[in-house]
XYZ file of C-alpha atoms in Angstrom:
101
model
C -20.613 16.099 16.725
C -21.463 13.959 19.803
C -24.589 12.434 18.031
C -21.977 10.744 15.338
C -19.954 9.489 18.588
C -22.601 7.004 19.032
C -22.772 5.972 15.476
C -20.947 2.739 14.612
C -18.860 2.921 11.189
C -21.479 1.237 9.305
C -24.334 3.462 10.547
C -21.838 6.518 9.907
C -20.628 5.314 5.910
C -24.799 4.613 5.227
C -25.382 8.661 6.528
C -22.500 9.291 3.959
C -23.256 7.533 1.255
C -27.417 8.216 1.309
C -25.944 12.302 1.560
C -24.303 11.951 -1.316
C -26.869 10.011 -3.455
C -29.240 12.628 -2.988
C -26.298 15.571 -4.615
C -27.668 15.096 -7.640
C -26.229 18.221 -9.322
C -22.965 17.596 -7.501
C -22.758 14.380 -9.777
C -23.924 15.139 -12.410
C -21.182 17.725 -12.545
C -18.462 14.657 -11.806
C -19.675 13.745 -14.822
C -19.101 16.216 -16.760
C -15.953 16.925 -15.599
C -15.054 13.706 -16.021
C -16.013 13.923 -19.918
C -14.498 17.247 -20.488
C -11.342 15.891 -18.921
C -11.416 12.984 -21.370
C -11.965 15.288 -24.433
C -8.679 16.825 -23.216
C -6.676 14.079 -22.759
C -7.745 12.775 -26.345
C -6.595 15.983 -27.570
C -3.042 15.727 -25.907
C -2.730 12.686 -27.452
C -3.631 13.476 -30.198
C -1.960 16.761 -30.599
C 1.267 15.383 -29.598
C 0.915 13.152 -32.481
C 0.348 15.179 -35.115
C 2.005 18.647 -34.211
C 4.939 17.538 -31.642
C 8.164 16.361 -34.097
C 10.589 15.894 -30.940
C 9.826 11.684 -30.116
C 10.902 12.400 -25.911
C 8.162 15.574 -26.072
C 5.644 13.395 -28.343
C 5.476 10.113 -26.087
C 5.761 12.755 -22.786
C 2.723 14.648 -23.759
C 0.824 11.496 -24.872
C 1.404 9.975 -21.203
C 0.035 13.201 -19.702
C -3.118 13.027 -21.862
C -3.439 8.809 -21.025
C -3.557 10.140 -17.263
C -6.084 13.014 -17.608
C -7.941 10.477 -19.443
C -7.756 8.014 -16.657
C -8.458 10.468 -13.734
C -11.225 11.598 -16.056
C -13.067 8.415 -16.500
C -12.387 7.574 -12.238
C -14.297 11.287 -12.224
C -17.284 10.248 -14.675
C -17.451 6.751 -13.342
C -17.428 8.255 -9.481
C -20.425 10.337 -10.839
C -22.156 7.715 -12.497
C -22.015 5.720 -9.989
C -23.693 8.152 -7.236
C -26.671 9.210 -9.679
C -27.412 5.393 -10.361
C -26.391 2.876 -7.583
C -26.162 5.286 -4.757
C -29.768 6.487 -5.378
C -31.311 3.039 -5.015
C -28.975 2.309 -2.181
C -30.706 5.671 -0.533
C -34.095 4.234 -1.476
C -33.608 1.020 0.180
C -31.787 2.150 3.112
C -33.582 5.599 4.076
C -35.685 5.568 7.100
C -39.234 6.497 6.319
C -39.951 7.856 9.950
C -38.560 10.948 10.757
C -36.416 11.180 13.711
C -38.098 12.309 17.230
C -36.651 15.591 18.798
């Protein structure tokens, strides 16, 4: 804890962000639950469509699935994100000697 003391806030969001570019599986799951969440939200929308005859429950279940879709695509986009841009900002910014103990 006292070697992040030091650290100044740019040095301590690089050790974040090149930790998280290398959680590969941990993104690629954002992705997918980021798709899966989309899929759902489509079928809300859908469903309430087509199956739901009351117009308040209709447009109420259609505004649930528009915000699982939206929190779904922040998800996949978060994911996408990390796998692509993160991983070249961990290539550029990693240091190649390791630290002295």
């Amino acid at each position: 804890m006292m070697r992040n003391a030091n650290k100044t806030l740019g040095q301590r969001l690089t050790l974040v962000l090149q930790k998280q570019a290398v959680k590969t599986q941990q993104n690629l799951s954002l992705i997918l639950i980021g798709f899966f969440m989309s899929l759902l939200g489509i079928g809300l929308v859908m469903g309430g469509e087509f199956l739901v005859y009351n117009l308040l429950h209709r447009e109420l279940l259609a505004l649930a699935g528009v915000i699982i879709i939206a929190i779904g695509c922040v998800l996949a986009l978060v994911g996408y994100l990390s796998m692509s841009l993160l991983k070249i900002f961990y290539v550029i910014t990693k240091d190649d000697e390791q630290p002295k103990k």
